[in-house]
């Protein structure tokens, strides 16, 4: 599981907080990582993963704290959702690049948490802070189901 | 037949994709003439020069690194150089080499991203790197591998791959071991091969027929290709120390952009970046990089900005080659940094960011508190030239349908690999009303 975000830009850190909330909930076999979203590293992680959960903050116009679950297998990820960085290709582009290059994990789920405030600072806005443990619980359930199937 | 009415059209791109930061472009055409060209940088002002006031001189490299996620090393290097200038310290020998090596990592990262992912799609008719990856996956694989090698260099010397944390005034917090650098040799040799192939690939693109007699401006080092330090020189014979920068270059505010425009005092626009470095210091490239340039048909007289993509690829070859040279010559320094004592004064730093000259000036008080700071990034310096080239390119291509003309304008802007986030730093807000 990879949480993506910038720890200094408010709700942008939602993915990182989710990773931290998930760590105690998951069996040790599941690796939980915090990443900046730098695309080359992400692509390497994709190629090295079999089943992967990604969590990042998004901006779609939905109510802050809304949880999106995007099915990567079904459709292209909408790039405009993840335009939170001006210096890299976004998460959606990284996923689509991986798809084009045949580097996607066998199973990949992307969770987006609708952010409200991306200004400088370490605090999450209240609706996003409330969404974080919910997303963590959803992923923990999915991990559980996935490991039981094996 | 009645006379045709005057034809007015406006080409606007409200959000420029595949540039670093947020910008827009507007070109107005009336009766077959370009009447107005504006590169609007609307990324909000960033206030870094103001943030720096009141902070310790030791914090400058870490604060300014945050200006840009793609060229943080450039900011660190220009800032430490300025602080060392104030404190009367020169960082030389292996410590200077390590700085240059770190800088090579940044050139690899930044140029690989721009050449393949941001600029190549323009030449090949794709709207994005993802489309390019679908059609020509091999090209994107090359880019990723090159970028990864740049990232590794940054991690080993800088402590991490984005916003390095190991740079300090006087040198580094920790110098890498011989073994750590040896592990980079094989990936760098591979990167050099990939870069050579990249030069060949991009040299085969179709280039719009356009030429501009730029005034070229870049650093000048007595022996090496300009990266980490030197005097500032131009194709018009300018030869000054960085401390004289403010006497020769001015920044001006224009209403339509949140980035200041630079020009030469008593003159006009100028060009900095790969084409300028290459044009002025071709002879200082490594023999291998020169050979690659020659085979690709670019030389120091190259003035077609679209062909800067070839020059960037040549600089990829050079960055890998130079990194290998620096590693071969490496010996663990006695200490990772030289002692620096603060003192009151004004100091200057200038280095070559991947996209061109980056100038810093600081004033400190006796205990090392920053009293004021001035930072002039390369994209600010190139802004006026970008607009001139847009005008020139559009005037030659008026017959193109709007969509193609618009794409050509974007491609023109990307010739400069503009980093809009870096360029946005002035303190005055104005609203333009039409």
Coordinates of C-alpha atoms in Angstrom, one line a residue:
Chain A
X1 CA 0.0 0.0 0.0
X2 CA 1.4 3.4 -0.9
X3 CA 0.2 6.7 0.5
X4 CA 1.1 9.6 -1.7
X5 CA 1.3 13.3 -0.7
X6 CA 3.2 16.3 0.4
X7 CA 3.4 16.6 4.2
X8 CA 3.6 20.4 4.2
X9 CA 0.5 21.1 2.0
X10 CA -2.5 20.6 4.2
X11 CA -4.9 18.0 2.8
X12 CA -2.4 16.9 0.2
X13 CA -1.0 14.7 3.0
X14 CA -4.2 12.7 3.2
X15 CA -2.5 9.7 1.6
X16 CA 0.4 9.8 4.0
X17 CA -1.9 9.9 7.0
X18 CA -3.9 7.0 5.6
X19 CA -0.6 5.0 5.4
X20 CA 0.2 5.8 9.0
X21 CA -3.3 4.8 10.1
X22 CA -3.1 1.5 8.2
X23 CA 0.3 0.3 9.4
X24 CA -1.0 -1.1 12.7
X25 CA -4.0 -2.7 11.0
X26 CA -2.2 -4.7 8.4
X27 CA -0.3 -8.0 8.6
X28 CA 3.5 -7.6 8.4
X29 CA 3.5 -9.2 4.9
X30 CA 1.8 -6.1 3.5
X31 CA 4.4 -3.3 2.9
X32 CA 3.1 0.2 3.7
X33 CA 5.0 3.1 2.1
X34 CA 4.8 6.8 2.1
X35 CA 5.9 8.5 -1.2
X36 CA 6.1 12.0 -2.6
X37 CA 4.5 10.8 -5.9
X38 CA 7.8 11.2 -7.8
X39 CA 6.8 9.2 -10.9
X40 CA 10.0 7.2 -11.5
X41 CA 9.9 5.8 -8.0
X42 CA 6.2 5.1 -8.2
X43 CA 6.7 3.2 -11.5
X44 CA 9.4 1.1 -9.8
X45 CA 7.0 0.3 -7.0
X46 CA 4.3 -0.6 -9.4
X47 CA 6.6 -3.0 -11.2
X48 CA 7.6 -4.6 -7.9
X49 CA 4.0 -5.0 -6.6
X50 CA 1.5 -7.8 -7.2
X51 CA -1.5 -6.3 -5.5
X52 CA -1.4 -2.6 -4.7
X53 CA -3.5 0.0 -3.0
X54 CA -2.8 3.7 -3.7
X55 CA -4.2 6.6 -1.7
X56 CA -3.8 10.3 -2.7
X57 CA -5.7 13.5 -2.2
X58 CA -7.9 14.6 -5.1
X59 CA -9.7 17.7 -6.2
X60 CA -12.9 16.9 -8.2
X61 CA -15.3 19.4 -6.9
X62 CA -17.0 16.9 -4.6
X63 CA -17.6 17.6 -0.9
X64 CA -14.4 17.7 1.1
X65 CA -13.7 14.3 2.7
X66 CA -15.6 12.4 -0.1
X67 CA -13.9 9.0 -0.7
X68 CA -13.5 8.0 -4.3
X69 CA -12.5 4.5 -5.3
X70 CA -11.3 4.3 -8.8
X71 CA -11.1 1.1 -10.7
X72 CA -7.9 1.2 -12.6
X73 CA -8.7 -1.9 -14.6
X74 CA -12.0 -0.5 -15.9
X75 CA -11.0 2.9 -17.2
X76 CA -8.2 5.4 -17.6
X77 CA -7.6 7.5 -14.5
X78 CA -8.8 11.1 -15.0
X79 CA -5.7 13.2 -14.8
X80 CA -7.5 16.4 -13.7
X81 CA -8.4 14.7 -10.4
X82 CA -4.8 14.5 -9.3
X83 CA -3.4 17.8 -10.5
X84 CA -1.9 18.7 -7.2
X85 CA 1.8 19.0 -8.2
X86 CA 3.3 21.5 -10.6
X87 CA 6.6 19.7 -10.8
X88 CA 5.9 16.2 -11.7
X89 CA 3.6 14.1 -13.8
X90 CA 0.7 13.4 -11.6
X91 CA -0.4 10.2 -10.0
X92 CA -2.9 9.5 -12.9
X93 CA -0.1 10.0 -15.5
X94 CA 2.2 7.6 -13.5
X95 CA -0.6 5.0 -13.5
X96 CA -1.3 5.5 -17.2
X97 CA 2.4 5.4 -18.1
X98 CA 2.7 2.1 -16.1
X99 CA -0.3 0.8 -18.0
X100 CA 1.2 1.8 -21.4
X101 CA 4.5 0.2 -20.4
X102 CA 2.9 -3.0 -19.1
X103 CA 4.1 -2.3 -15.5
X104 CA 0.8 -2.2 -13.7
X105 CA 0.5 -4.5 -10.7
X106 CA -1.9 -7.5 -11.3
X107 CA -4.4 -5.7 -9.0
X108 CA -4.4 -2.0 -8.3
X109 CA -7.0 0.1 -6.5
X110 CA -6.7 3.8 -6.2
X111 CA -8.5 5.7 -3.4
X112 CA -8.9 9.4 -3.7
X113 CA -9.8 11.6 -0.7
X114 CA -11.4 14.9 -1.7
X115 CA -9.3 17.7 -0.2
X116 CA -10.5 21.1 0.9
X117 CA -7.4 23.0 1.8
X118 CA -4.0 22.6 0.0
X119 CA -2.3 25.6 1.4
X120 CA 1.0 25.4 3.4
X121 CA 0.7 23.7 6.8
X122 CA 0.7 20.3 8.4
X123 CA -2.9 20.0 9.5
X124 CA -5.6 18.1 7.7
X125 CA -9.0 19.9 7.4
X126 CA -11.7 18.2 9.6
X127 CA -13.6 16.4 6.8
X128 CA -10.4 15.0 5.4
X129 CA -9.1 14.0 8.9
X130 CA -12.5 12.1 9.3
X131 CA -12.1 10.4 6.0
X132 CA -8.6 9.0 6.7
X133 CA -9.6 6.3 9.2
X134 CA -12.5 5.3 7.0
X135 CA -10.2 4.8 4.0
X136 CA -7.8 2.9 6.2
X137 CA -10.6 0.6 7.4
X138 CA -11.8 0.0 3.8
X139 CA -8.3 -1.0 2.6
X140 CA -7.8 -3.2 5.7
X141 CA -11.0 -5.0 4.7
X142 CA -9.9 -5.4 1.1
X143 CA -6.5 -6.7 2.3
X144 CA -8.2 -9.1 4.6
X145 CA -10.4 -10.4 1.8
X146 CA -7.5 -10.6 -0.6
X147 CA -5.3 -12.6 1.8
X148 CA -8.2 -15.0 2.7
X149 CA -8.7 -15.8 -1.0
X150 CA -5.1 -17.1 -1.2
Chain B
X1 CA -16.2 40.6 -55.3
X2 CA -16.4 42.5 -52.1
X3 CA -13.3 43.1 -50.1
X4 CA -12.6 40.6 -47.3
X5 CA -13.3 42.0 -43.9
X6 CA -10.2 42.4 -41.7
X7 CA -9.4 39.1 -40.1
X8 CA -8.8 39.2 -36.4
X9 CA -8.1 36.1 -34.4
X10 CA -6.9 35.4 -30.9
X11 CA -5.1 32.2 -30.0
X12 CA -5.4 31.4 -26.3
X13 CA -4.2 28.5 -24.3
X14 CA -5.6 28.9 -20.8
X15 CA -3.6 26.1 -19.2
X16 CA -0.3 25.2 -20.6
X17 CA 0.3 21.5 -20.2
X18 CA 3.7 19.9 -20.0
X19 CA 5.5 22.9 -18.5
X20 CA 6.6 23.1 -14.9
X21 CA 4.0 25.3 -13.2
X22 CA 0.9 27.3 -14.2
X23 CA 0.9 29.5 -17.2
X24 CA -1.1 30.6 -20.2
X25 CA -0.5 32.2 -23.5
X26 CA -2.2 34.8 -25.6
X27 CA -1.4 35.8 -29.2
X28 CA -3.5 38.4 -31.0
X29 CA -3.5 38.5 -34.8
X30 CA -5.0 41.3 -36.9
X31 CA -5.0 41.5 -40.6
X32 CA -2.2 39.0 -41.0
X33 CA -0.1 40.7 -38.4
X34 CA 0.7 39.6 -34.9
X35 CA -0.4 42.6 -32.7
X36 CA 0.2 41.1 -29.3
X37 CA 1.9 38.2 -27.6
X38 CA 1.7 37.5 -23.9
X39 CA 3.0 34.6 -21.9
X40 CA 0.9 34.9 -18.8
X41 CA 2.3 33.3 -15.7
X42 CA -0.6 33.1 -13.3
X43 CA 0.9 30.7 -10.8
X44 CA 0.5 32.8 -7.6
X45 CA 3.5 34.8 -6.3
X46 CA 5.7 32.8 -4.0
X47 CA 7.4 35.3 -1.7
X48 CA 10.5 33.3 -1.2
X49 CA 12.7 36.4 -1.1
X50 CA 10.6 37.7 1.8
X51 CA 10.6 34.3 3.6
X52 CA 14.4 34.4 3.7
X53 CA 14.6 37.7 5.5
X54 CA 15.3 37.2 9.2
X55 CA 16.5 33.6 8.7
X56 CA 20.0 32.3 9.3
X57 CA 22.4 32.1 6.4
X58 CA 22.7 28.4 7.1
X59 CA 19.1 27.9 6.2
X60 CA 19.2 29.4 2.7
X61 CA 20.1 26.1 0.9
X62 CA 17.2 24.2 2.5
X63 CA 14.6 27.0 2.1
X64 CA 15.5 27.9 -1.5
X65 CA 15.6 24.2 -2.5
X66 CA 11.8 24.3 -1.9
X67 CA 11.3 26.8 -4.7
X68 CA 11.5 24.0 -7.3
X69 CA 11.0 20.2 -7.2
X70 CA 12.8 19.8 -10.5
X71 CA 15.9 22.0 -10.0
X72 CA 16.4 22.2 -6.2
X73 CA 20.1 21.6 -6.5
X74 CA 20.5 24.8 -8.6
X75 CA 18.9 26.8 -5.8
X76 CA 21.1 25.2 -3.2
X77 CA 24.2 25.7 -5.2
X78 CA 23.6 29.4 -6.0
X79 CA 22.6 30.1 -2.4
X80 CA 25.6 28.4 -0.7
X81 CA 28.0 30.1 -3.2
X82 CA 26.6 33.5 -2.3
X83 CA 26.9 32.8 1.4
X84 CA 30.5 31.6 1.0
X85 CA 31.2 34.7 -1.0
X86 CA 30.1 36.8 1.9
X87 CA 32.0 34.8 4.5
X88 CA 35.2 34.8 2.4
X89 CA 35.3 31.0 1.9
X90 CA 36.1 29.1 -1.3
X91 CA 34.9 25.5 -1.7
X92 CA 37.4 23.6 -3.9
X93 CA 38.9 20.3 -4.6
X94 CA 36.8 17.2 -4.0
X95 CA 34.0 19.2 -2.3
X96 CA 33.6 21.3 -5.4
X97 CA 33.7 18.1 -7.5
X98 CA 30.9 16.6 -5.3
X99 CA 28.8 19.7 -5.9
X100 CA 29.3 19.4 -9.6
X101 CA 28.5 15.7 -9.4
X102 CA 25.3 16.4 -7.6
X103 CA 24.4 19.0 -10.2
X104 CA 25.0 16.4 -13.0
X105 CA 22.3 14.3 -11.2
X106 CA 19.9 17.2 -11.5
X107 CA 20.7 17.8 -15.2
X108 CA 20.1 14.1 -15.9
X109 CA 16.7 14.1 -14.0
X110 CA 15.5 17.4 -15.5
X111 CA 16.7 17.0 -19.1
X112 CA 15.4 13.4 -19.3
X113 CA 12.0 14.5 -18.1
X114 CA 11.9 17.4 -20.5
X115 CA 13.4 15.8 -23.6
X116 CA 11.3 12.7 -23.6
X117 CA 8.2 13.3 -21.6
X118 CA 7.5 17.0 -22.1
X119 CA 9.0 18.0 -25.4
X120 CA 9.2 14.9 -27.6
X121 CA 5.4 14.5 -27.8
X122 CA 5.3 17.8 -29.6
X123 CA 7.6 16.6 -32.4
X124 CA 5.9 13.2 -32.7
X125 CA 2.3 14.5 -32.7
X126 CA 1.2 13.2 -29.3
X127 CA -0.7 15.1 -26.8
X128 CA 1.1 13.7 -23.7
X129 CA 3.8 11.4 -22.4
X130 CA 1.1 8.7 -21.8
X131 CA 0.2 8.7 -25.5
X132 CA 3.8 8.6 -26.4
X133 CA 4.3 5.7 -24.1
X134 CA 1.5 3.8 -25.8
X135 CA 2.9 4.4 -29.2
X136 CA 6.7 4.3 -28.6
X137 CA 7.1 2.6 -25.2
X138 CA 10.9 2.2 -25.7
X139 CA 11.4 5.9 -25.7
X140 CA 9.6 6.4 -22.4
X141 CA 11.5 3.4 -20.9
X142 CA 14.8 5.2 -21.9
X143 CA 13.6 8.4 -20.2
X144 CA 12.6 6.6 -17.0
X145 CA 15.9 4.8 -16.8
X146 CA 17.9 8.0 -17.4
X147 CA 15.8 9.8 -14.8
X148 CA 16.3 7.0 -12.4
X149 CA 20.1 7.2 -12.7
X150 CA 19.8 11.0 -12.0
X151 CA 17.6 10.1 -9.0
X152 CA 20.3 7.7 -7.7
X153 CA 23.0 10.3 -8.0
X154 CA 20.8 12.7 -6.1
X155 CA 20.1 10.1 -3.4
X156 CA 23.7 9.1 -2.9
X157 CA 25.1 12.7 -2.7
X158 CA 22.1 14.7 -1.8
X159 CA 20.5 12.3 0.7
X160 CA 17.3 12.0 -1.2
X161 CA 16.1 12.2 -4.8
X162 CA 13.9 15.3 -4.5
X163 CA 14.8 18.3 -2.4
X164 CA 18.2 17.0 -1.3
X165 CA 19.1 17.6 2.4
X166 CA 22.8 17.0 2.5
X167 CA 24.0 20.4 1.1
X168 CA 25.3 23.0 3.5
X169 CA 27.2 26.3 3.4
X170 CA 30.8 25.2 3.2
X171 CA 30.2 21.8 1.6
X172 CA 28.1 18.8 2.7
X173 CA 26.9 17.2 6.0
X174 CA 28.4 13.9 4.9
X175 CA 30.7 13.0 2.0
X176 CA 29.9 9.7 0.2
X177 CA 32.3 6.8 0.4
X178 CA 34.3 5.6 -2.5
X179 CA 32.1 2.4 -2.6
X180 CA 28.9 4.4 -2.8
X181 CA 30.2 6.3 -5.8
X182 CA 31.6 3.1 -7.5
X183 CA 28.1 1.7 -7.4
X184 CA 27.0 4.5 -9.6
X185 CA 29.5 3.8 -12.4
X186 CA 27.5 1.0 -14.2
X187 CA 24.2 2.9 -14.2
X188 CA 26.0 6.1 -15.4
X189 CA 27.7 4.2 -18.2
X190 CA 24.3 2.8 -19.2
X191 CA 22.9 6.4 -19.0
X192 CA 25.6 7.6 -21.3
X193 CA 24.7 5.0 -23.8
X194 CA 21.0 5.9 -23.5
X195 CA 21.8 9.6 -23.9
X196 CA 23.9 8.9 -27.0
X197 CA 20.9 7.1 -28.5
X198 CA 18.6 9.9 -27.4
X199 CA 20.7 12.5 -29.4
X200 CA 20.4 10.3 -32.5
X201 CA 16.6 9.9 -32.0
X202 CA 15.8 13.5 -31.4
X203 CA 18.1 14.7 -34.2
X204 CA 15.8 12.8 -36.5
X205 CA 12.7 14.8 -35.6
X206 CA 11.3 17.4 -38.0
X207 CA 12.1 20.9 -37.0
X208 CA 10.1 24.1 -37.8
X209 CA 12.3 26.4 -39.9
X210 CA 13.0 29.3 -37.6
X211 CA 16.1 31.1 -36.4
X212 CA 16.6 33.9 -34.0
X213 CA 19.9 35.8 -33.5
X214 CA 19.8 35.7 -29.7
X215 CA 22.2 37.4 -27.3
X216 CA 23.4 34.3 -25.5
X217 CA 24.2 34.5 -21.8
X218 CA 25.7 31.8 -19.7
X219 CA 28.3 31.2 -17.0
X220 CA 31.9 30.7 -18.2
X221 CA 34.4 28.4 -16.5
X222 CA 38.0 28.6 -17.6
X223 CA 38.2 24.9 -18.1
X224 CA 34.9 23.1 -17.7
X225 CA 31.5 23.3 -19.4
X226 CA 29.5 25.8 -17.3
X227 CA 27.5 24.2 -14.5
X228 CA 28.5 25.0 -10.9
X229 CA 30.3 28.4 -11.0
X230 CA 32.2 30.9 -13.1
X231 CA 31.9 34.4 -14.5
X232 CA 29.0 35.5 -16.6
X233 CA 29.6 35.9 -20.3
X234 CA 27.6 36.7 -23.4
X235 CA 27.8 36.4 -27.1
X236 CA 28.2 40.2 -27.2
X237 CA 31.4 40.1 -25.2
X238 CA 30.0 40.6 -21.7
X239 CA 32.5 39.2 -19.2
X240 CA 31.6 40.0 -15.6
X241 CA 31.8 38.5 -12.1
X242 CA 28.4 37.5 -10.7
X243 CA 28.8 40.5 -8.3
X244 CA 28.3 42.8 -11.3
X245 CA 25.0 41.1 -12.4
X246 CA 22.8 43.8 -11.1
X247 CA 24.7 46.5 -13.1
X248 CA 24.1 44.6 -16.3
X249 CA 20.7 43.0 -16.0
X250 CA 17.4 44.4 -14.8
X251 CA 14.1 42.9 -13.9
X252 CA 10.9 44.6 -14.9
X253 CA 7.3 44.0 -14.0
X254 CA 4.7 43.5 -16.7
X255 CA 1.0 43.5 -15.9
X256 CA 0.2 40.2 -17.5
X257 CA 2.6 38.0 -15.7
X258 CA 3.4 37.1 -12.1
X259 CA 7.0 36.6 -13.1
X260 CA 9.4 39.5 -13.7
X261 CA 10.9 40.0 -17.1
X262 CA 14.7 40.4 -17.3
X263 CA 16.6 42.4 -19.9
X264 CA 20.1 43.7 -20.4
X265 CA 20.8 47.2 -19.2
X266 CA 20.8 49.4 -22.2
X267 CA 19.7 46.4 -24.3
X268 CA 16.9 44.0 -24.8
X269 CA 16.1 40.3 -24.4
X270 CA 18.7 37.6 -24.1
X271 CA 18.7 33.8 -24.0
X272 CA 20.0 31.5 -21.3
X273 CA 19.9 27.7 -21.0
X274 CA 21.2 24.8 -23.1
X275 CA 21.4 26.6 -26.4
X276 CA 23.3 29.5 -24.8
X277 CA 25.7 27.2 -22.9
X278 CA 26.3 25.1 -26.0
X279 CA 26.7 28.1 -28.3
X280 CA 29.2 29.8 -26.0
X281 CA 31.1 26.8 -24.6
X282 CA 30.9 24.1 -27.2
X283 CA 34.7 23.6 -26.9
X284 CA 34.4 22.7 -23.2
X285 CA 32.1 19.8 -23.7
X286 CA 33.7 16.3 -23.4
X287 CA 35.0 14.9 -26.7
X288 CA 32.2 12.3 -26.6
X289 CA 29.5 14.9 -26.2
X290 CA 31.0 17.0 -29.0
X291 CA 31.2 14.0 -31.3
X292 CA 27.5 13.3 -30.6
X293 CA 26.6 16.9 -31.4
X294 CA 28.6 16.8 -34.6
X295 CA 27.0 13.6 -35.7
X296 CA 23.6 15.1 -34.9
X297 CA 24.3 18.2 -37.0
X298 CA 24.3 20.7 -34.2
X299 CA 27.2 23.1 -33.6
X300 CA 27.9 26.3 -31.7
X301 CA 26.2 28.4 -34.3
X302 CA 22.8 26.7 -33.8
X303 CA 20.1 29.3 -33.3
X304 CA 17.0 27.3 -34.1
X305 CA 15.3 27.1 -30.7
X306 CA 13.3 24.0 -31.7
X307 CA 16.7 22.2 -32.0
X308 CA 17.4 22.9 -28.4
X309 CA 16.0 19.4 -27.8
X310 CA 19.1 18.0 -29.5
X311 CA 21.3 20.2 -27.4
X312 CA 19.5 19.1 -24.2
X313 CA 20.2 15.5 -25.3
X314 CA 23.9 16.3 -25.9
X315 CA 24.0 17.8 -22.4
X316 CA 22.6 14.5 -21.1
X317 CA 25.6 12.8 -22.7
X318 CA 27.9 15.4 -21.1
X319 CA 26.2 15.1 -17.6
X320 CA 26.7 11.3 -17.6
X321 CA 30.3 11.6 -19.0
X322 CA 31.2 14.3 -16.5
X323 CA 29.7 12.4 -13.6
X324 CA 31.9 9.4 -14.6
X325 CA 35.0 11.6 -14.7
X326 CA 34.3 13.1 -11.3
X327 CA 33.7 9.7 -9.8
X328 CA 36.9 8.3 -11.3
X329 CA 38.8 11.2 -9.7
X330 CA 37.1 11.0 -6.4
X331 CA 39.0 10.7 -3.1
X332 CA 37.2 11.0 0.2
X333 CA 37.8 14.6 1.4
X334 CA 39.4 15.1 4.9
X335 CA 36.2 16.7 6.1
X336 CA 32.7 17.0 4.4
X337 CA 32.6 20.8 4.8
X338 CA 35.0 23.7 5.4
X339 CA 34.5 26.0 8.4
X340 CA 32.4 29.0 7.7
X341 CA 32.1 32.0 10.1
X342 CA 29.3 34.5 9.3
X343 CA 30.1 38.1 8.7
X344 CA 28.2 41.2 7.6
X345 CA 28.2 41.8 3.8
X346 CA 26.7 41.2 0.4
X347 CA 27.4 38.1 -1.6
X348 CA 26.6 36.7 -5.0
X349 CA 26.0 33.2 -6.4
X350 CA 25.4 32.1 -10.0
X351 CA 25.1 28.6 -11.4
X352 CA 23.6 26.9 -14.4
X353 CA 20.2 25.4 -13.6
X354 CA 19.1 22.8 -16.3
X355 CA 17.1 25.6 -17.9
X356 CA 19.7 28.4 -17.5
X357 CA 21.4 30.9 -15.4
X358 CA 20.2 31.2 -11.8
X359 CA 21.4 34.3 -9.9
X360 CA 21.2 34.8 -6.1
X361 CA 22.2 37.8 -4.0
X362 CA 22.1 38.1 -0.2
X363 CA 22.9 40.6 2.4
X364 CA 23.8 39.3 5.9
X365 CA 24.3 41.1 9.2
X366 CA 27.3 40.1 11.4
X367 CA 25.6 37.1 13.1
X368 CA 24.6 35.6 9.7
X369 CA 20.9 36.8 9.7
X370 CA 19.7 37.3 6.1
X371 CA 18.6 41.0 5.7
X372 CA 17.5 40.7 2.1
X373 CA 17.6 38.3 -0.8
X374 CA 17.3 38.5 -4.6
X375 CA 16.7 35.5 -6.7
X376 CA 16.5 35.7 -10.5
X377 CA 15.6 32.3 -12.1
X378 CA 16.3 31.4 -15.7
X379 CA 12.6 31.4 -16.8
X380 CA 12.3 35.0 -15.8
X381 CA 15.3 35.8 -17.9
X382 CA 14.0 34.0 -20.9
X383 CA 10.4 35.3 -20.7
X384 CA 10.9 38.2 -23.0
X385 CA 12.7 36.0 -25.5
X386 CA 9.9 33.4 -25.4
X387 CA 7.4 36.1 -26.3
X388 CA 9.7 37.3 -29.2
X389 CA 9.9 33.8 -30.5
X390 CA 6.2 33.2 -30.3
X391 CA 5.7 36.4 -32.4
X392 CA 8.3 35.2 -34.9
X393 CA 7.0 31.7 -35.2
X394 CA 3.3 32.8 -35.5
X395 CA 4.2 35.4 -38.2
X396 CA 5.7 32.7 -40.3
X397 CA 2.8 30.3 -39.8
X398 CA -0.3 32.4 -40.1
X399 CA -1.8 30.0 -42.7
X400 CA -2.0 27.2 -40.2
X401 CA -5.4 26.3 -38.8
X402 CA -5.9 27.6 -35.3
X403 CA -5.5 24.2 -33.6
X404 CA -2.2 23.5 -35.3
X405 CA -1.0 27.1 -34.7
X406 CA -1.9 26.8 -31.1
X407 CA 0.1 23.5 -30.8
X408 CA 3.0 25.1 -32.5
X409 CA 2.9 28.0 -30.0
X410 CA 3.0 25.5 -27.1
X411 CA 5.9 23.7 -28.7
X412 CA 7.7 27.0 -29.0
X413 CA 7.2 27.7 -25.3
X414 CA 8.5 24.3 -24.4
X415 CA 11.7 25.0 -26.3
X416 CA 12.8 26.8 -23.1
X417 CA 11.7 24.1 -20.7
X418 CA 10.2 26.9 -18.7
X419 CA 9.9 26.5 -15.0
X420 CA 7.0 28.7 -14.1
X421 CA 7.0 27.8 -10.4
X422 CA 10.5 29.1 -10.2
X423 CA 9.8 32.3 -12.1
X424 CA 6.9 33.4 -10.0
X425 CA 8.3 35.3 -7.1
X426 CA 7.5 39.0 -7.2
X427 CA 5.6 40.8 -4.6
X428 CA 3.2 43.0 -6.4
X429 CA -0.2 41.9 -7.6
X430 CA -2.0 43.6 -10.5
X431 CA -5.2 42.8 -12.3
X432 CA -5.4 43.3 -16.0
X433 CA -8.7 44.6 -17.3
X434 CA -9.6 44.4 -20.9

